[in-house]
Coordinates of C-alpha atoms in Angstrom, one line a residue:
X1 CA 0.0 0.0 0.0
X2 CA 2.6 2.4 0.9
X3 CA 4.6 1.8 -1.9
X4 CA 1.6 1.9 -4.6
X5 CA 0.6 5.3 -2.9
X6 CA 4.5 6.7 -2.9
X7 CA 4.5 5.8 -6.7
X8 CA 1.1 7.6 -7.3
X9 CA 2.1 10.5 -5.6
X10 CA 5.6 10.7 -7.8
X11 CA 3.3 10.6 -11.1
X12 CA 0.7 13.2 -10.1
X13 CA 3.6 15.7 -8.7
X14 CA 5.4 15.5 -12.4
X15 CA 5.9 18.8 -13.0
X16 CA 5.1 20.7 -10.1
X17 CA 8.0 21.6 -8.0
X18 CA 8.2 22.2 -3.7
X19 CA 4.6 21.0 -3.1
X20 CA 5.3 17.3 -2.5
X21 CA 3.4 17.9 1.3
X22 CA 0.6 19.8 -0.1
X23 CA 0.1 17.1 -2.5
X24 CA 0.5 14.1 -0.2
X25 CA -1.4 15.8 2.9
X26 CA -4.5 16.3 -0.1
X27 CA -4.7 12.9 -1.3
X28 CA -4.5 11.7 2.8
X29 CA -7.1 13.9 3.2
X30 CA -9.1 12.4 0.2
X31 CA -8.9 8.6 1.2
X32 CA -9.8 9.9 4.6
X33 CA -12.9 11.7 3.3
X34 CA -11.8 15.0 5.0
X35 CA -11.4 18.4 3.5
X36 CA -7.9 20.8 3.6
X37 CA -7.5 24.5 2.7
X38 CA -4.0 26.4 1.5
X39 CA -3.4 29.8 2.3
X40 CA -0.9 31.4 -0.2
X41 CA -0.4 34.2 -2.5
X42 CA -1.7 33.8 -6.6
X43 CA 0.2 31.8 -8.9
X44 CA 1.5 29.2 -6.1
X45 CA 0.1 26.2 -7.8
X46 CA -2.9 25.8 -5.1
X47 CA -5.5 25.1 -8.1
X48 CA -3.0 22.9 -10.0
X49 CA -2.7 20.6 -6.6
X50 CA -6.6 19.8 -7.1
X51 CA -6.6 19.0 -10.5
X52 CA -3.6 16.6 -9.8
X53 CA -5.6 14.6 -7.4
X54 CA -8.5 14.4 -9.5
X55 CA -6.4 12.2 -11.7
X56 CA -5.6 9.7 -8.5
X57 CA -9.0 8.7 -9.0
X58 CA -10.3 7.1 -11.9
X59 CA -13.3 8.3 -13.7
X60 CA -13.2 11.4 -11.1
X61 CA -15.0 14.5 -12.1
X62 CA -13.9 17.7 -10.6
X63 CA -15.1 21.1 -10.3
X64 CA -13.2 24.6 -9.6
X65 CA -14.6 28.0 -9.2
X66 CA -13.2 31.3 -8.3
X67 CA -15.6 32.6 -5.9
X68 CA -16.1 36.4 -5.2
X69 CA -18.7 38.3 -3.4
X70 CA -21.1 38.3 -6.2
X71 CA -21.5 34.7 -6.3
X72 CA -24.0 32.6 -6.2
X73 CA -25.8 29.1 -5.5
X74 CA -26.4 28.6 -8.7
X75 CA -22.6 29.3 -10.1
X76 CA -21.8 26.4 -7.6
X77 CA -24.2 23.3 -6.8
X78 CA -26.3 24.2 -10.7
X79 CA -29.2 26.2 -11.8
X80 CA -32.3 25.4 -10.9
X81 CA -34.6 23.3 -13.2
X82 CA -37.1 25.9 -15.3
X83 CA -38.9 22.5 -16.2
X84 CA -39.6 21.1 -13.4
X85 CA -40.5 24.2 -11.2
X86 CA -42.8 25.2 -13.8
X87 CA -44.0 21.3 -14.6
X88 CA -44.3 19.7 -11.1
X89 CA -43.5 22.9 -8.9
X90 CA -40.4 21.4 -7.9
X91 CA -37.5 23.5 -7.0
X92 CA -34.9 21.3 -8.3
X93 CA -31.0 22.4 -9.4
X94 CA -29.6 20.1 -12.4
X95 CA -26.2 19.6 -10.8
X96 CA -24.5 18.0 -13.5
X97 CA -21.1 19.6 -13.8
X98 CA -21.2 21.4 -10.6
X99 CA -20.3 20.9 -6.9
X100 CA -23.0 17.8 -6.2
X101 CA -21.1 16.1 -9.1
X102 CA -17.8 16.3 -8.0
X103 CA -15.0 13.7 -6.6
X104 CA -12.7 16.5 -6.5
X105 CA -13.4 20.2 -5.2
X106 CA -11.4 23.5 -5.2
X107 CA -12.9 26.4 -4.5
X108 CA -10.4 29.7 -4.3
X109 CA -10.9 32.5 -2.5
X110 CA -13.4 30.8 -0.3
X111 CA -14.0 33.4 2.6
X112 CA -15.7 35.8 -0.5
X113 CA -18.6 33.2 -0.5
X114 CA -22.1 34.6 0.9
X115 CA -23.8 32.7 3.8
X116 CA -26.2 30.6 1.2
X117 CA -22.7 29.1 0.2
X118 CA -21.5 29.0 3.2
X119 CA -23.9 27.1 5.0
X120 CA -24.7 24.7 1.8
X121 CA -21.2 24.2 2.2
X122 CA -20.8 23.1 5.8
X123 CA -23.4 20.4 5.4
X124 CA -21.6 19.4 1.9
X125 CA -18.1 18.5 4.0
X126 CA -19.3 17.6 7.0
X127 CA -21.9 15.1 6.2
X128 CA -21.3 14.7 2.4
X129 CA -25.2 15.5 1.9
X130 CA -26.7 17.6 -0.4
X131 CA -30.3 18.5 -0.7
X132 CA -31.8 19.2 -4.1
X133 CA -35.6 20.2 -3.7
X134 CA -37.0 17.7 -2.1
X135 CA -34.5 14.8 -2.6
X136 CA -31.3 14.7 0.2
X137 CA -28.6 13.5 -2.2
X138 CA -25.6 11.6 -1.0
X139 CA -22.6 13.4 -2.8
X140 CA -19.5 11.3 -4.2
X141 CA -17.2 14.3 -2.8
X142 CA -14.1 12.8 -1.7
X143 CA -12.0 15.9 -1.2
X144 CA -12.7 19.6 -1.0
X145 CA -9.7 22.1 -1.3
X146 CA -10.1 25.4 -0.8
X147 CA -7.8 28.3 -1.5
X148 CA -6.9 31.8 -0.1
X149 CA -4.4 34.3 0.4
X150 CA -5.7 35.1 3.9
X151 CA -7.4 33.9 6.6
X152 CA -11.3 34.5 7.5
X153 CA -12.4 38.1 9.2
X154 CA -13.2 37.5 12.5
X155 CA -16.7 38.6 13.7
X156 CA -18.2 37.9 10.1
X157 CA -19.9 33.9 11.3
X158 CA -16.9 32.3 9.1
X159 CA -15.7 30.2 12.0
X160 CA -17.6 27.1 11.2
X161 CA -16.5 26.8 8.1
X162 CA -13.3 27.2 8.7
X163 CA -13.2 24.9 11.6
X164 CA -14.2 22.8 8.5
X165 CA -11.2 22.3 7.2
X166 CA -9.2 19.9 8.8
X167 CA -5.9 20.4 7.4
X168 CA -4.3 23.9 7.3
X169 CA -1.4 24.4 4.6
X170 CA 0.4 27.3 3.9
X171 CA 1.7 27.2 0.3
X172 CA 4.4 29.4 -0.7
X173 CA 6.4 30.2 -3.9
X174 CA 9.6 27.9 -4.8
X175 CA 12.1 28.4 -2.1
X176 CA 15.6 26.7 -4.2
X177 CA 16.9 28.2 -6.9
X178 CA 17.4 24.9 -9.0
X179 CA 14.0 24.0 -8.7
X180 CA 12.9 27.4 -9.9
X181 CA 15.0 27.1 -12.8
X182 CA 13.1 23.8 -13.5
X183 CA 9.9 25.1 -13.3
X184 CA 10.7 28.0 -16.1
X185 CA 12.3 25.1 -18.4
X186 CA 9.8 22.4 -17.9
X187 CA 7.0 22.3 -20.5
X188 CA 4.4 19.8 -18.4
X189 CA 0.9 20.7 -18.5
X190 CA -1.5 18.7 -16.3
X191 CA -2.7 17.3 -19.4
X192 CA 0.5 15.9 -20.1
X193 CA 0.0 13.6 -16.8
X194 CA -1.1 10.1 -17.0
X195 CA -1.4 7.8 -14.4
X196 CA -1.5 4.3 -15.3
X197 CA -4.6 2.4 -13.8
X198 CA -2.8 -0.1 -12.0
X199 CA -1.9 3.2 -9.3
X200 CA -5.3 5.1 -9.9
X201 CA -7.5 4.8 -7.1
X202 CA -11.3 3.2 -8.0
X203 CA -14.4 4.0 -6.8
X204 CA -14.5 0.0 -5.1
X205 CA -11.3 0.1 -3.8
X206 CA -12.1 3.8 -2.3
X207 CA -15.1 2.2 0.0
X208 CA -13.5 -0.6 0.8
X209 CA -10.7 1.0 1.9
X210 CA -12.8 3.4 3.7
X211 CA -14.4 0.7 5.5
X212 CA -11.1 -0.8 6.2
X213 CA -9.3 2.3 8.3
X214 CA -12.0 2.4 10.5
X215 CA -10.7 -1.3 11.7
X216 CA -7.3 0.5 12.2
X217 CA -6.9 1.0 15.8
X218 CA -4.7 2.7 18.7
X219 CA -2.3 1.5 21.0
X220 CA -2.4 2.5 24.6
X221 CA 1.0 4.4 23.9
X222 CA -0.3 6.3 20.9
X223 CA -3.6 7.5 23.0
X224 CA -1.0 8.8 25.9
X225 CA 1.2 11.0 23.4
X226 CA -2.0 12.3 22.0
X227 CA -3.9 13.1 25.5
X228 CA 0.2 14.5 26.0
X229 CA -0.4 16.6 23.1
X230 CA -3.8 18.0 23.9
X231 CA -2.5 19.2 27.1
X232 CA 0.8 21.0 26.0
X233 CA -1.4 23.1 23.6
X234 CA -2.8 25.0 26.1
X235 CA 0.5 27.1 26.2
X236 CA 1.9 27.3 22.9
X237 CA 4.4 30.1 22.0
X238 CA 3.7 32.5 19.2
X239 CA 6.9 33.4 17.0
X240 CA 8.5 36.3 17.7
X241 CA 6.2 37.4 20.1
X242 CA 6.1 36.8 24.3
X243 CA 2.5 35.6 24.0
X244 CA 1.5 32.7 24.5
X245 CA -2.1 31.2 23.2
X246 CA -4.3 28.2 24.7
X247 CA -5.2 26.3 21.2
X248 CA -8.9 25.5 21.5
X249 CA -9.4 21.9 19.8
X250 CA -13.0 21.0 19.7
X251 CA -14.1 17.0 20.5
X252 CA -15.4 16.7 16.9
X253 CA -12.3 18.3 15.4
X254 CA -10.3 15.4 17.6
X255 CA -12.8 12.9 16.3
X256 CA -11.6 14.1 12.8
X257 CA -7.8 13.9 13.1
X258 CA -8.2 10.2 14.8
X259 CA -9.6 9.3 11.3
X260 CA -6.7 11.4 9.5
X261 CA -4.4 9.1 11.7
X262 CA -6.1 5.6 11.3
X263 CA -5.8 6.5 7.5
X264 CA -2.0 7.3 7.7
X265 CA -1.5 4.1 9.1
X266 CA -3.7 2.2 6.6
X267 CA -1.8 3.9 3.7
X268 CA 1.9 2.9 5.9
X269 CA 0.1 -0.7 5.7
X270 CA -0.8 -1.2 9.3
X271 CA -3.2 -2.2 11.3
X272 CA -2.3 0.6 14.4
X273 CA -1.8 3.9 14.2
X274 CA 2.5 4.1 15.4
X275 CA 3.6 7.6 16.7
X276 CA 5.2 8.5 13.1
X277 CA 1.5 9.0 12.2
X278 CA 1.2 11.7 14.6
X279 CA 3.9 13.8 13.2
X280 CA 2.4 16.3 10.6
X281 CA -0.9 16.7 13.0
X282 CA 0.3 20.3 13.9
X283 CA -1.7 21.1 10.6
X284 CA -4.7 20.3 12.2
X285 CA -4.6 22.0 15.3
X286 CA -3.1 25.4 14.6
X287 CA -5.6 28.6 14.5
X288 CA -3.4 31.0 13.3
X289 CA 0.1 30.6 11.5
X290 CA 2.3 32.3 14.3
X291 CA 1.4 29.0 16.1
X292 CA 2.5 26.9 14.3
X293 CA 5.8 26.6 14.6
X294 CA 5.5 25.9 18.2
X295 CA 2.4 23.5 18.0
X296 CA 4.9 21.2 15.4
X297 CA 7.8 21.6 18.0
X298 CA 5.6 20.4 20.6
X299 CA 4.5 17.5 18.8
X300 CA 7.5 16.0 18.3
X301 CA 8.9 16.4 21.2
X302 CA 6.1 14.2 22.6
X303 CA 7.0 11.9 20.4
X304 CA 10.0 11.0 21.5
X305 CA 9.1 11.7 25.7
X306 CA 9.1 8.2 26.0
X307 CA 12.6 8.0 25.7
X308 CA 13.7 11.5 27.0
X309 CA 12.1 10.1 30.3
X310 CA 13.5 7.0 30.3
X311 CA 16.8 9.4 29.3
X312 CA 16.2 11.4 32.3
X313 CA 15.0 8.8 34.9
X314 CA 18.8 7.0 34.1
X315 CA 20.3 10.4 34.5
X316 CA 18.9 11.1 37.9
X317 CA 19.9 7.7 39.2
X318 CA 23.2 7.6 37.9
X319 CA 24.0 11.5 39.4
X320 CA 23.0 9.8 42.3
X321 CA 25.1 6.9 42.2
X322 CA 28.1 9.3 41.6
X323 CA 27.2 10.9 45.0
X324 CA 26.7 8.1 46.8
X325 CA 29.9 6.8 45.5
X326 CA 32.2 10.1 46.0
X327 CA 30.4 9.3 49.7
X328 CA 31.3 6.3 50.3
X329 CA 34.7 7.3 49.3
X330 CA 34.7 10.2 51.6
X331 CA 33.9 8.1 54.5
X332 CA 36.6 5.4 54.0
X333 CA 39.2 8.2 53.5
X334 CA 37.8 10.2 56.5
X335 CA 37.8 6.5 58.6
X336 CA 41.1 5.8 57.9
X337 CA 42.8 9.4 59.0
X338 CA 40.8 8.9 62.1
X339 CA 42.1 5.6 62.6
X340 CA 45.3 7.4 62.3
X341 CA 45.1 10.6 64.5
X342 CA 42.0 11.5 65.1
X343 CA 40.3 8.2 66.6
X344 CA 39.8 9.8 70.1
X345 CA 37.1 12.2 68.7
X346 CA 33.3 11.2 68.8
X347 CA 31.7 11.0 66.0
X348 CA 28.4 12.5 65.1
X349 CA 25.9 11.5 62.1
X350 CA 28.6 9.5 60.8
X351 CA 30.4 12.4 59.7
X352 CA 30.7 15.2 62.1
X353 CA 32.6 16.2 64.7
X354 CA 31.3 18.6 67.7
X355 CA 32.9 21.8 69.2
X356 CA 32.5 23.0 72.6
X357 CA 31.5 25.7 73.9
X358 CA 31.0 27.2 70.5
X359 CA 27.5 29.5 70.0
X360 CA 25.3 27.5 72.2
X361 CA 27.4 24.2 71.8
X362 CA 25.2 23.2 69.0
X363 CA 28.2 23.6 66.5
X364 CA 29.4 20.4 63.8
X365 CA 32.3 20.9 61.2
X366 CA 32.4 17.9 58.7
X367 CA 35.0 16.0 59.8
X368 CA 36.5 15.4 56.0
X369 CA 36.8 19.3 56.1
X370 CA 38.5 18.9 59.7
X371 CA 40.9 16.4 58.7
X372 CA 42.3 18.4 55.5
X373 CA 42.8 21.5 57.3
X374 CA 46.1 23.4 57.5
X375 CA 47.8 22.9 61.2
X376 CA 47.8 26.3 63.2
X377 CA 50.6 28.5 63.2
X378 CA 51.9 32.2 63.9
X379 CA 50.9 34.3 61.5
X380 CA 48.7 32.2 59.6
X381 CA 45.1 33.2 59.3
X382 CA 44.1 29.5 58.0
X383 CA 41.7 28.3 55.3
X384 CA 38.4 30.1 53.9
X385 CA 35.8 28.5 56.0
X386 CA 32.1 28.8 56.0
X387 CA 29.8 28.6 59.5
X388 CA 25.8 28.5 58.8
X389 CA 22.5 27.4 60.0
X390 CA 21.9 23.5 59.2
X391 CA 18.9 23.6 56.6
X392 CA 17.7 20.5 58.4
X393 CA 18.0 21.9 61.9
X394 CA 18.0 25.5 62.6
X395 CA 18.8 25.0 65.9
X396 CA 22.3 23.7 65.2
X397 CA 25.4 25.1 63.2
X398 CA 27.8 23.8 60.7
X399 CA 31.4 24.4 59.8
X400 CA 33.1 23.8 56.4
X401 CA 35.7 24.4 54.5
X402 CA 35.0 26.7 51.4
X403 CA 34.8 25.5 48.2
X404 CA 33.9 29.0 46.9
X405 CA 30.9 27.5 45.1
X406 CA 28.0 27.7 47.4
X407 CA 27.1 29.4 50.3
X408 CA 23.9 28.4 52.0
X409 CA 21.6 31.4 53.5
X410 CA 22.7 32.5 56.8
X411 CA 26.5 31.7 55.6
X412 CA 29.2 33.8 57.7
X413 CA 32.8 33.7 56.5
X414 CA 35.8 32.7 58.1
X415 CA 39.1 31.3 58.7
X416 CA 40.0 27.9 59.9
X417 CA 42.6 25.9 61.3
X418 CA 43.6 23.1 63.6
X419 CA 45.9 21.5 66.1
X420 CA 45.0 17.7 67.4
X421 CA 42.6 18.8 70.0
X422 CA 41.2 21.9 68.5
X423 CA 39.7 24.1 65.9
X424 CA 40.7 27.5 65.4
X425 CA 37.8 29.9 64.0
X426 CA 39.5 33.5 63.2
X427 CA 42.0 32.5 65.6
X428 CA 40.1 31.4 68.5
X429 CA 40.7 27.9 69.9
X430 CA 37.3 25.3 70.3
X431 CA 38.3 22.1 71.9
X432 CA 36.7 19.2 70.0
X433 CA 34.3 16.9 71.9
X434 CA 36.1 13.5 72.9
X435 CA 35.2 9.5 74.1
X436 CA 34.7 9.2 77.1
X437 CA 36.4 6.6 79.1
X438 CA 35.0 3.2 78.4
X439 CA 32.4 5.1 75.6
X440 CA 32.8 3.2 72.2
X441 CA 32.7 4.4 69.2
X442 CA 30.3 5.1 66.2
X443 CA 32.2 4.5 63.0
X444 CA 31.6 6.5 60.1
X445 CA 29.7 4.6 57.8
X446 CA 28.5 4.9 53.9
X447 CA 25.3 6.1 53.6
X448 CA 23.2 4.9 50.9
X449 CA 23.7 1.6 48.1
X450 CA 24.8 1.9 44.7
X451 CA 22.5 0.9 41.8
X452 CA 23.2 -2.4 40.1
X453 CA 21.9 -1.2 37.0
X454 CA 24.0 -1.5 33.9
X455 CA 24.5 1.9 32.7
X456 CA 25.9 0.6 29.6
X457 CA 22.9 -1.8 27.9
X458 CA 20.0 0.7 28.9
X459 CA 21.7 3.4 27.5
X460 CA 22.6 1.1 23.9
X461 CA 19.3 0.3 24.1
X462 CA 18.1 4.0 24.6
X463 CA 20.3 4.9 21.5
X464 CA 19.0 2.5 19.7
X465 CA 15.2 3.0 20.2
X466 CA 15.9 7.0 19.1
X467 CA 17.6 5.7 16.2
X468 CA 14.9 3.2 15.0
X469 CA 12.2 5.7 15.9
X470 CA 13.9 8.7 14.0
X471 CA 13.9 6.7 11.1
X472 CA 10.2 5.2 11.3
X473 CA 8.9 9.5 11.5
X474 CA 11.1 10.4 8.5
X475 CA 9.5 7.4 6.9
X476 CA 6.0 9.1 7.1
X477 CA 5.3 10.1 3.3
X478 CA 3.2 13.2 4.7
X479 CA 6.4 15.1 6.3
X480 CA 7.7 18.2 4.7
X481 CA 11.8 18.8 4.5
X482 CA 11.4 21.8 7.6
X483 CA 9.4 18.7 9.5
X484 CA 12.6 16.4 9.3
X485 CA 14.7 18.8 10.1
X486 CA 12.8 19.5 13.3
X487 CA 12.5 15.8 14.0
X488 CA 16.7 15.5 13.4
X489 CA 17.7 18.4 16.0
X490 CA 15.6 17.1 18.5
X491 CA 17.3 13.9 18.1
X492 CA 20.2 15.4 18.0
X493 CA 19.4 17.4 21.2
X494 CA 18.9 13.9 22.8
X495 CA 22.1 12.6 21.4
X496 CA 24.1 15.1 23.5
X497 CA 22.5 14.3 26.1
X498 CA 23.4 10.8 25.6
X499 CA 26.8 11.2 25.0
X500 CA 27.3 13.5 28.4
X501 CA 25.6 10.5 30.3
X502 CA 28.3 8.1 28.6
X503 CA 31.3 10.6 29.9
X504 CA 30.0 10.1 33.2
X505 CA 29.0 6.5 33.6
X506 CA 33.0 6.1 32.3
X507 CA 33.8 8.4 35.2
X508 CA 31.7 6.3 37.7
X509 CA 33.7 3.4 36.7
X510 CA 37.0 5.1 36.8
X511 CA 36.5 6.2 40.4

């Protein structure tokens, strides 16, 4: 399936150069029975998209009209009948030729329709249903394009027919200069394509397949990203602006883009919608173009969360095996200097030892700190120190040596130094609190248990799972160039991070 609809979509964009999105989201939204609008300047090729899926379908009739504000009903679903309103008193249009008729629709400059149009219209894509006198006719529409240059006035009741359209393009002129070239050597008219039958789609294979995709179903994992994705769009970032918008996504506009997705994954040939699927959705939910950039960045970051969380929850347990590591090797360095010279002195919390008569003889310096400090001498004022209330217990003070990094609230400066029996803060001597005779000791000890997770395998297999999954989005036939590009610098974002978490689980091992 995807191959025969890659191949159909290479012989109806002969000739047309940079719309390869426009054309693939169009024939999407034709199997899925849904409706799209571009928004572009004149002379962009918006018309020349509809008459190229017309020729997907074999034995399609189309029908294009340039509306203005001087149209009217019968310039677009047929005149009405003069015979039978005057034979039977039947007001009846003959809609051969027009709208009714149609497989394929394009209607330019659609906001300069009146509100007989308008409303006709709404019923027409919505529920495919026409009614013609007295007769409710069920149209063969598969696809309704419309065209414009802007988008609809506000306060002027075109908000339901815009929130008609359920895929939101803007087409612009050709960006490369060898494609524009190209385009002013290539003689191609559309009359010039031919698609052979074997790729055109028929009218049988168009219901079954319509019956089919709504057998196409979603994974628990799929439904998560897209509930993920309804909630992030309540604060999407305009470009180049500080505002920030809540998207408003109606329930039947959702309804809509979970058939656009079980159709994706029908022409991908499968039998779930997969994540990839949800990739060009941004086009459905935008409201206004400065969204939209944000609303597509949003999206596909979601759709690789899964692994950024699985990325992160690593990270936070390897940071704090590190710790507890550097700990443990603290306290066996800090044991065996006190085993030394300093085994006399009573150890508190495993790694503090207590002045006296200090403040209110609540007072702790780390003995690591107290160990590695310079031995007091004339004339020397010591090493920076620290003294500050304990965040855990106000009541008590700590003493260490300063890193000149951070310094807690409360933090007084000052200088340090020792002898074997004291500490000396800005020169004044505190004894340090000994054993008592016959009082035994409580040994440092490590605090806290390293992981026995293998760093190495999870994060292989995390590297892996971005790799396969980068590959199965830029698979998805209905991504633009910008989108893939997106989707490779957040993977490469991710790689980074990756490849930082390596250096350290190497440093783990090599302390």
């Amino acid at each position: 399936m995807k191959e025969r609809i890659k191949q159909l979509l290479q012989a109806i964009n002969n000739g047309i150069y940079e719309k390869e999105q426009e054309l693939a989201l169009s024939l999407l939204a034709a199997i899925a029975g849904e409706s799209i609008i571009l928004l572009g300047p004149p002379g962009v090729a918006k018309s020349m998209i509809a008459r190229r899926v017309k020729a997907a379908f074999s034995q399609a009739h189309s029908f294009e009209y340039l509306m203005s504000r001087f149209s009217t009903p019968d310039e677009i679903f047929g005149p009405v009948s003069i015979s039978k309103l005057k034979d039977s008193d039947n007001y009846e249009r003959k809609t051969k030729g027009y709208l009714p008729s149609a497989d394929v629709v394009f209607l330019d400059e659609i906001w300069k329709a009146g509100p007989a149009i308008q409303n006709t219209l709404l019923t027409a894509i919505n529920e495919k249903l026409f009614r013609n006198g007295e007769k409710e006719i069920k149209l063969p529409l598969k696809l309704l394009i419309a065209a414009s240059n802007e988008l609809p006035t506000q306060d002027e009741g075109l908000e339901a027919l815009w929130d008609r359209f359920l895929i939101r393009v803007e087409c612009k002129g050709i960006q490369e200069e060898k494609n524009f070239c190209s385009m002013l050597t290539d003689t191609t008219s559309d009359q010039d394509i031919v698609v052979s039958p074997e790729l055109q789609i028929s009218k049988e294979e168009y219901e079954r397949w319509s019956k089919e995709i709504d057998f196409v179903t979603f994974p628990t994992h799929v439904l998560k990203s897209i509930n993920q994705i309804r909630q992030a769009i309540k604060n999407v970032a305009v470009t180049n602006s500080n505002e920030c918008h809540d998207v408003y996504v109606s329930d039947r506009r959702w309804k809509k883009i979970a058939r656009l997705l079980r159709t994706s994954a029908f022409i991908h040939g499968r039998q779930q919608v997969a994540l990839s699927d949800l990739a060009p959705i941004y086009l459905c939910l935008w409201q206004e173009p400065d969204e939209r950039n944000d609303l597509r960045s949003i999206v596909i970051r979601i759709l690789f969360s899964d692994i950024m969380s699985a990325l992160s929850n690593l990270r936070t347990s390897l940071d704090n095996d590190i710790r507890t590591h550097r700990q443990h090797k603290a306290t066996a360095r800090a044991q065996a200097i006190m085993e030394r010279k300093d085994g006399n002195k009573k150890i508190y919390d495993h790694y503090y030892y207590h002045l006296l008569d200090h403040d209110t003889g609540n007072t702790y310096i780390l003995m690591a700190d107290y160990q590695n400090l310079p031995i007091v001498t004339k004339g020397n004022a010591g090493a920076p120190g620290i003294l500050y209330p304990d965040p855990k217990d106000s009541k008590r003070t700590i003493i260490r040596a300063y890193d000149g990094v951070d310094t807690p609230p409360g933090t007084r400066h000052v200088h340090l130094a020792r002898s074997d029996e004291s500490l000396f803060i800005d020169g004044v001597r505190f004894y340090i609190e000994t054993l008592k005779k016959g009082e035994t000791q409580v040994t440092a000890s490590t605090i806290g248990h390293l992981s026995d997770r293998d760093y190495h395998q999870e994060i292989d297999a995390l590297g892996t799972a971005i790799q396969e999954r980068e590959q199965e989005i830029e698979e998805n036939i209905f991504l633009s160039k910008a989108d893939k590009k997106e989707v490779g610098e957040t993977v490469q974002s991710i790689y980074t991070e990756i490849a930082y978490t390596r250096y350290d689980i190497q440093k783990l091992e090599d302390e």
